[in-house]
Short mmCIF file of C-alpha atoms in Angstrom, two decimals:
data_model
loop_
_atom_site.label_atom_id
_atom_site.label_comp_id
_atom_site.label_asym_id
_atom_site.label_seq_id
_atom_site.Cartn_x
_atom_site.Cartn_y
_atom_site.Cartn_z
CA UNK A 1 10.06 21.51 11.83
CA UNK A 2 10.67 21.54 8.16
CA UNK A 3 8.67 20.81 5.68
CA UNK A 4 10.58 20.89 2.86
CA UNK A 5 14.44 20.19 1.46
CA UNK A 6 15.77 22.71 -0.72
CA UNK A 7 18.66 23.39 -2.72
CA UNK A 8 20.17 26.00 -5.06
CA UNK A 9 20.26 25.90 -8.95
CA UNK A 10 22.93 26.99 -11.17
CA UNK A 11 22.10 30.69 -10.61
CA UNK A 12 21.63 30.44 -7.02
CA UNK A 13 17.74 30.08 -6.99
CA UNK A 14 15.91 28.09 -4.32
CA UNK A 15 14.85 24.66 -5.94
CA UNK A 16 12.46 22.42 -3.53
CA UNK A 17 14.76 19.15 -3.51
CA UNK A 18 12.23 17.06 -2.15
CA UNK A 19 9.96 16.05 1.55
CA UNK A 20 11.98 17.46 4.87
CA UNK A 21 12.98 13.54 6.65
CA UNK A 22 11.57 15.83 9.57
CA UNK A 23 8.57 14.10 8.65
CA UNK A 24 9.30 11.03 8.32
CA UNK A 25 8.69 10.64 12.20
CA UNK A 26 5.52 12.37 11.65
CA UNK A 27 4.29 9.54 9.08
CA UNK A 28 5.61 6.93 11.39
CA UNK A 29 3.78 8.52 14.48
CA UNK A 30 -0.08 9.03 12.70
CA UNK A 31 0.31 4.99 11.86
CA UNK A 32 1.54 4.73 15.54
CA UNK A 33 -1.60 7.11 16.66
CA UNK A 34 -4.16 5.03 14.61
CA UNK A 35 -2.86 1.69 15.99
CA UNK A 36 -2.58 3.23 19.99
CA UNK A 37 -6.67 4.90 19.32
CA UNK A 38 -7.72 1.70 17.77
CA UNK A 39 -6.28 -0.64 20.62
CA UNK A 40 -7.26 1.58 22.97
CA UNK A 41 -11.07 1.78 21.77
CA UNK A 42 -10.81 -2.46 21.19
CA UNK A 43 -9.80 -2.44 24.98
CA UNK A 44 -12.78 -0.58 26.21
CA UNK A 45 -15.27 -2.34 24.24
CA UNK A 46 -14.24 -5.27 25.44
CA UNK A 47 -14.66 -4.21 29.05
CA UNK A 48 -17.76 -2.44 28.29
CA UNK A 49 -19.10 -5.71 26.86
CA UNK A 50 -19.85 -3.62 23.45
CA UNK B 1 -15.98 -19.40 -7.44
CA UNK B 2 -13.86 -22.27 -7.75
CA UNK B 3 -12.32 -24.68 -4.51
CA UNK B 4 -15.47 -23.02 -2.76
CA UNK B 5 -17.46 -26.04 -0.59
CA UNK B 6 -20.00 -26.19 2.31
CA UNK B 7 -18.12 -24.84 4.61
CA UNK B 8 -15.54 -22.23 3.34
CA UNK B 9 -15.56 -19.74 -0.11
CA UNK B 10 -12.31 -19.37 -1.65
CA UNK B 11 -11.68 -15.47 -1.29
CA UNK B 12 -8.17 -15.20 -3.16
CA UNK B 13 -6.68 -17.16 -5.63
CA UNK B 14 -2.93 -18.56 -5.82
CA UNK B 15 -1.71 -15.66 -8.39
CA UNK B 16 -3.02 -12.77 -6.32
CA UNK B 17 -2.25 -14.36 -3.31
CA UNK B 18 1.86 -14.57 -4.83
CA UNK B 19 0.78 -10.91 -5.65
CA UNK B 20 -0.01 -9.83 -2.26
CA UNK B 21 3.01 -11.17 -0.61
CA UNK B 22 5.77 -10.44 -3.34
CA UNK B 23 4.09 -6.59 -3.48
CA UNK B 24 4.80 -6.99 0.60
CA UNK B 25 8.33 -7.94 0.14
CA UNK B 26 9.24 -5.01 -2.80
CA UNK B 27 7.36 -3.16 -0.50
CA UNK B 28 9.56 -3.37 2.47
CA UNK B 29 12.78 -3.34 0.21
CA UNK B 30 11.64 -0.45 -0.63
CA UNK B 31 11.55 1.31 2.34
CA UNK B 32 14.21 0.27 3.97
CA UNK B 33 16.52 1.05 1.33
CA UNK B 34 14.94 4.36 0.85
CA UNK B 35 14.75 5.40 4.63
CA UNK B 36 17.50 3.30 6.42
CA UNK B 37 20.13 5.82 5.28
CA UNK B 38 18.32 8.76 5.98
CA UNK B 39 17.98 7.35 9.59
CA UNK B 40 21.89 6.75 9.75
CA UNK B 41 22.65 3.14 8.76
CA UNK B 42 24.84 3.62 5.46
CA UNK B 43 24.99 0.76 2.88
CA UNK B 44 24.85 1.31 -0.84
CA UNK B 45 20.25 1.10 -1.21
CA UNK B 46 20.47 2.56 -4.86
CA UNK B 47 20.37 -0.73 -7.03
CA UNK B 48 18.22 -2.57 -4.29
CA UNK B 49 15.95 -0.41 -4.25
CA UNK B 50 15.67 0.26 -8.35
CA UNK B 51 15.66 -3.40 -8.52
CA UNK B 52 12.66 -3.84 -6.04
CA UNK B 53 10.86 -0.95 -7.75
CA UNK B 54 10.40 -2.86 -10.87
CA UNK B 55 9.71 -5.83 -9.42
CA UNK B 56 6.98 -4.07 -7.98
CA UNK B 57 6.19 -2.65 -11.14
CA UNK B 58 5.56 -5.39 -12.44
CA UNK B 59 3.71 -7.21 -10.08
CA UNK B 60 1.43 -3.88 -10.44
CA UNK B 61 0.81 -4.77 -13.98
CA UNK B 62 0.31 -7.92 -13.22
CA UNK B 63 -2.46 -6.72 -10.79
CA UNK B 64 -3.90 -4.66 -13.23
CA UNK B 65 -4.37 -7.72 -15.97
CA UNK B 66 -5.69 -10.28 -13.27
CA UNK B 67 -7.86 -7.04 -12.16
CA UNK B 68 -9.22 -6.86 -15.80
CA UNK B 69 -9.16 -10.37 -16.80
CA UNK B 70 -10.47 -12.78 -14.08
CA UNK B 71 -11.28 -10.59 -11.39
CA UNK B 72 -13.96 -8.99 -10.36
CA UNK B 73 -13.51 -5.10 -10.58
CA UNK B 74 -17.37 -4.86 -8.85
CA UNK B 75 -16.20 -6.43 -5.60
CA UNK B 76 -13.20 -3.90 -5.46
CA UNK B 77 -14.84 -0.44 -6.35
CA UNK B 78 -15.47 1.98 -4.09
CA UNK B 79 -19.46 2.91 -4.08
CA UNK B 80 -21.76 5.37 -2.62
CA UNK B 81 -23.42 2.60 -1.11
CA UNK B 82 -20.76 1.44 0.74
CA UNK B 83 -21.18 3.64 2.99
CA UNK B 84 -24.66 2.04 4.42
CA UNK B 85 -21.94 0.19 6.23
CA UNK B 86 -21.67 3.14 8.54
CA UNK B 87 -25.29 2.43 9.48
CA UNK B 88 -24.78 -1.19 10.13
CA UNK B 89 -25.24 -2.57 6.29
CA UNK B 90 -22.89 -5.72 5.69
CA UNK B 91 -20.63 -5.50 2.96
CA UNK B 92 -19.95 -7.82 0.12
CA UNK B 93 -16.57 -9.55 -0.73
CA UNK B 94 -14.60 -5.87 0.74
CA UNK B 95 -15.83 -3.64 3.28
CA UNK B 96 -15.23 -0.14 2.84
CA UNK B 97 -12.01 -0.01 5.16
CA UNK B 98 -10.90 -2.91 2.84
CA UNK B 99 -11.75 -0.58 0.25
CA UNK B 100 -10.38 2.40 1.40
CA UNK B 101 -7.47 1.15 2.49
CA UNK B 102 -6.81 -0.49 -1.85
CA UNK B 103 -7.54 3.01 -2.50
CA UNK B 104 -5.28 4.63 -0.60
CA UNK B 105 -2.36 1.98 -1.37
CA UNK B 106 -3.11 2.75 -5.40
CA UNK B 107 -2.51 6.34 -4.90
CA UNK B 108 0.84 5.80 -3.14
CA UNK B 109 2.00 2.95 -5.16
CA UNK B 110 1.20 4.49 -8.54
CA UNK B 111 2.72 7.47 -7.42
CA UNK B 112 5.66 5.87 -6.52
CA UNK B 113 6.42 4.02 -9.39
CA UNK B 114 5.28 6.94 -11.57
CA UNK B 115 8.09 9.04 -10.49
CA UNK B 116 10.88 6.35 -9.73
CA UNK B 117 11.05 5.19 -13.43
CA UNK B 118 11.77 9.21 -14.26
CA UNK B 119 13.92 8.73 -11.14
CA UNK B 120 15.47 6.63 -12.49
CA UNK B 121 16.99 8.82 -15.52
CA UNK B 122 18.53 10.80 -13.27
CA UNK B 123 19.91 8.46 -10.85
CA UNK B 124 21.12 6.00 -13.12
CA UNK B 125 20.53 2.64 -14.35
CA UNK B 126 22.36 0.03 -16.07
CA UNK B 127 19.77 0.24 -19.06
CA UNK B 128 19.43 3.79 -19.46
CA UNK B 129 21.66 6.51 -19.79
CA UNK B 130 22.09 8.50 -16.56
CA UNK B 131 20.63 11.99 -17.87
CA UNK B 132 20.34 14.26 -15.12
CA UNK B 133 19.57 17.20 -17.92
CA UNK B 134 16.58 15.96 -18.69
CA UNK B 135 14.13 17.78 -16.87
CA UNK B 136 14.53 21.40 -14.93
CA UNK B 137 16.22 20.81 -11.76
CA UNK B 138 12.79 22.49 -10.27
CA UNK B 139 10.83 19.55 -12.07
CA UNK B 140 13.83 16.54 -10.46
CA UNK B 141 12.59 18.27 -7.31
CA UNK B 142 9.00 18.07 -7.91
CA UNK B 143 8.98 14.58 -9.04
CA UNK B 144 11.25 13.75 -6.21
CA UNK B 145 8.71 15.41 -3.62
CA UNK B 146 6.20 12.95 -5.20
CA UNK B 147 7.49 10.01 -4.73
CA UNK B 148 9.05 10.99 -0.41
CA UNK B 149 5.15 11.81 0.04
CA UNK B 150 4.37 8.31 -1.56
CA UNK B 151 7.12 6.91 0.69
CA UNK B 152 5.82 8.71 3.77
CA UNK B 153 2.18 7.55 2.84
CA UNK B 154 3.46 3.64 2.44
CA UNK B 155 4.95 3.93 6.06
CA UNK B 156 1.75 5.02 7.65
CA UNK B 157 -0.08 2.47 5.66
CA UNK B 158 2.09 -0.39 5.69
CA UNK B 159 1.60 0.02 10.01
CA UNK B 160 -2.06 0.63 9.76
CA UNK B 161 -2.52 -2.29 7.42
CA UNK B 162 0.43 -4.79 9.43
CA UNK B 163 -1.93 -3.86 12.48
CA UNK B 164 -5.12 -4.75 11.20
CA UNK B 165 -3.69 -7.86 9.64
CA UNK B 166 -2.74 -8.87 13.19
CA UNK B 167 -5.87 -8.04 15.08
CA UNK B 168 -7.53 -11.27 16.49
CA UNK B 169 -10.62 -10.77 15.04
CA UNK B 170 -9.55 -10.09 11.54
CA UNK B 171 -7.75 -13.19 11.75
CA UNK B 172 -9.55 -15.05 8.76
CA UNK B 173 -8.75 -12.39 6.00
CA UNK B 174 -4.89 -13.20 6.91
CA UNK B 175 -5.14 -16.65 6.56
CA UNK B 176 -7.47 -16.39 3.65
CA UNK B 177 -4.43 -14.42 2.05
CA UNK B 178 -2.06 -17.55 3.04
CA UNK B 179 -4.24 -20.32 2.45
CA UNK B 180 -6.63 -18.62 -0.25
CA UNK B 181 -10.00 -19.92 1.36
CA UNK B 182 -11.98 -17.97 4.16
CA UNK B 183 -14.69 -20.21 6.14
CA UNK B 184 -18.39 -19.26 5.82
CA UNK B 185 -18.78 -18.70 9.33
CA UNK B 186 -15.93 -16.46 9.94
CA UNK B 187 -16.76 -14.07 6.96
CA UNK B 188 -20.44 -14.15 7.85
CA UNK B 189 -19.90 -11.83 10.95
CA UNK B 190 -19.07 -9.12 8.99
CA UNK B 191 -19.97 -9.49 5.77
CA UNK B 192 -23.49 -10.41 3.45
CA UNK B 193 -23.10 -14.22 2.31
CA UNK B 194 -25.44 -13.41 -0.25
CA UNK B 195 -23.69 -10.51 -1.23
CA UNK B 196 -20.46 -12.62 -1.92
CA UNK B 197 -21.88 -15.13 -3.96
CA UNK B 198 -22.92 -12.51 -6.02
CA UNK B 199 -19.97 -10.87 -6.73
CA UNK B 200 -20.73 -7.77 -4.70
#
């Protein structure tokens, strides 16, 4: 997985172009992970009676 | 605290209320002109998604006077002694996830808009002229690197904050957002009355 986008300047130097979109699913999972770990705690509170 | 009676305190007035959902709105403009094509669906995002960025500019500086002017900046800032909440301490008008998640959602936002108006030099605007010489092409690309983290950072949040919105129990501070007032006994459960009044 990439981290980074590149590109090439004028004399054919590497230029970071911006954030790799490879991450974009990696953003979108943590929130995804913190929802699933938070739901998942909630649930066995509940049943635990805490 | 004004409309505040026996039974409920008012926790957020009409203007930031309009603030919280227009931000919302410019929020999700935002992304999904931003990432939408960069997950295939092809439409033309760039003046959308200027247009929305000032918008939310705005309603940032609008934040930022209310902040100053009628609000108080106590109840907001993060404090060492927040963190007696980890112990079991109730919190005043925020608790320190409330807290930490403002924090977090100045640091993207800021960013964002920081480096979207010099975006916007280079992408062009109607009102400025398109100058893509401005800066090194090393610097577009720095600046540009900025403001995908800030977009990557308002996806997780904008989830984690949707979520929490949601949640049952956590109920009151959404409708205290819609209606403006929060009921004593609700807030009470997790937060110090006493603290409240006082502007904590």
């Amino acid at each position: 997985m990439e981290l980074l986008r590149y590109g090439h300047d004028a004399w054919g130097a590497v230029v970071v172009n911006g954030v790799s979109w490879d991450l974009l699913g990696v953003a979108f999972g943590a929130g995804v992970a913190v929802v699933v770990v938070h739901a998942v705690r909630r649930l066995l509170g509940r049943k635990s009676g805490g | 605290m004004a409309d505040q009676n026996v039974d409920s305190l008012r926790r957020h007035a009409a203007p930031d209320r309009i603030f919280h959902w227009v931000t919302a709105a410019t929020m999700f403009v935002l992304l999904g002109t931003s990432l939408l094509p960069i997950i295939g669906i092809r439409f033309a995002w760039l003046v959308p998604h200027w247009v929305a960025g000032l918008v939310l500019t705005a309603m940032v500086l609008f934040h930022v006077y209310r902040a100053v002017a009628a609000l108080n900046l106590r109840a907001m800032q993060l404090k060492g002694a927040d963190f007696a909440e980890l112990k079991g301490a109730k919190p005043g008008k925020y608790s320190l996830p409330q807290k930490g998640m403002h924090v977090a959602w100045m640091v993207v936002v800021l960013v964002a808009i920081a480096t979207g108006l010099i975006l916007m030099v280079k992408a062009g605007v109607p009102f400025l002229t398109r100058n893509p010489y401005l800066l090194q092409l090393k610097t577009w690309g720095l600046l540009t690197l900025l403001h995908d983290l800030a977009a990557l950072g308002a996806v997780f949040l904008v989830i984690v904050h949707v979520y929490f919105g949601l949640l049952p129990e956590k109920r009151h501070y959404l409708k205290s957002m819609l209606r403006g007032n929060v009921s004593r006994a609700a807030l009470a459960k997790d937060h110090d009355l006493a603290k409240v009044e006082r502007g904590e």
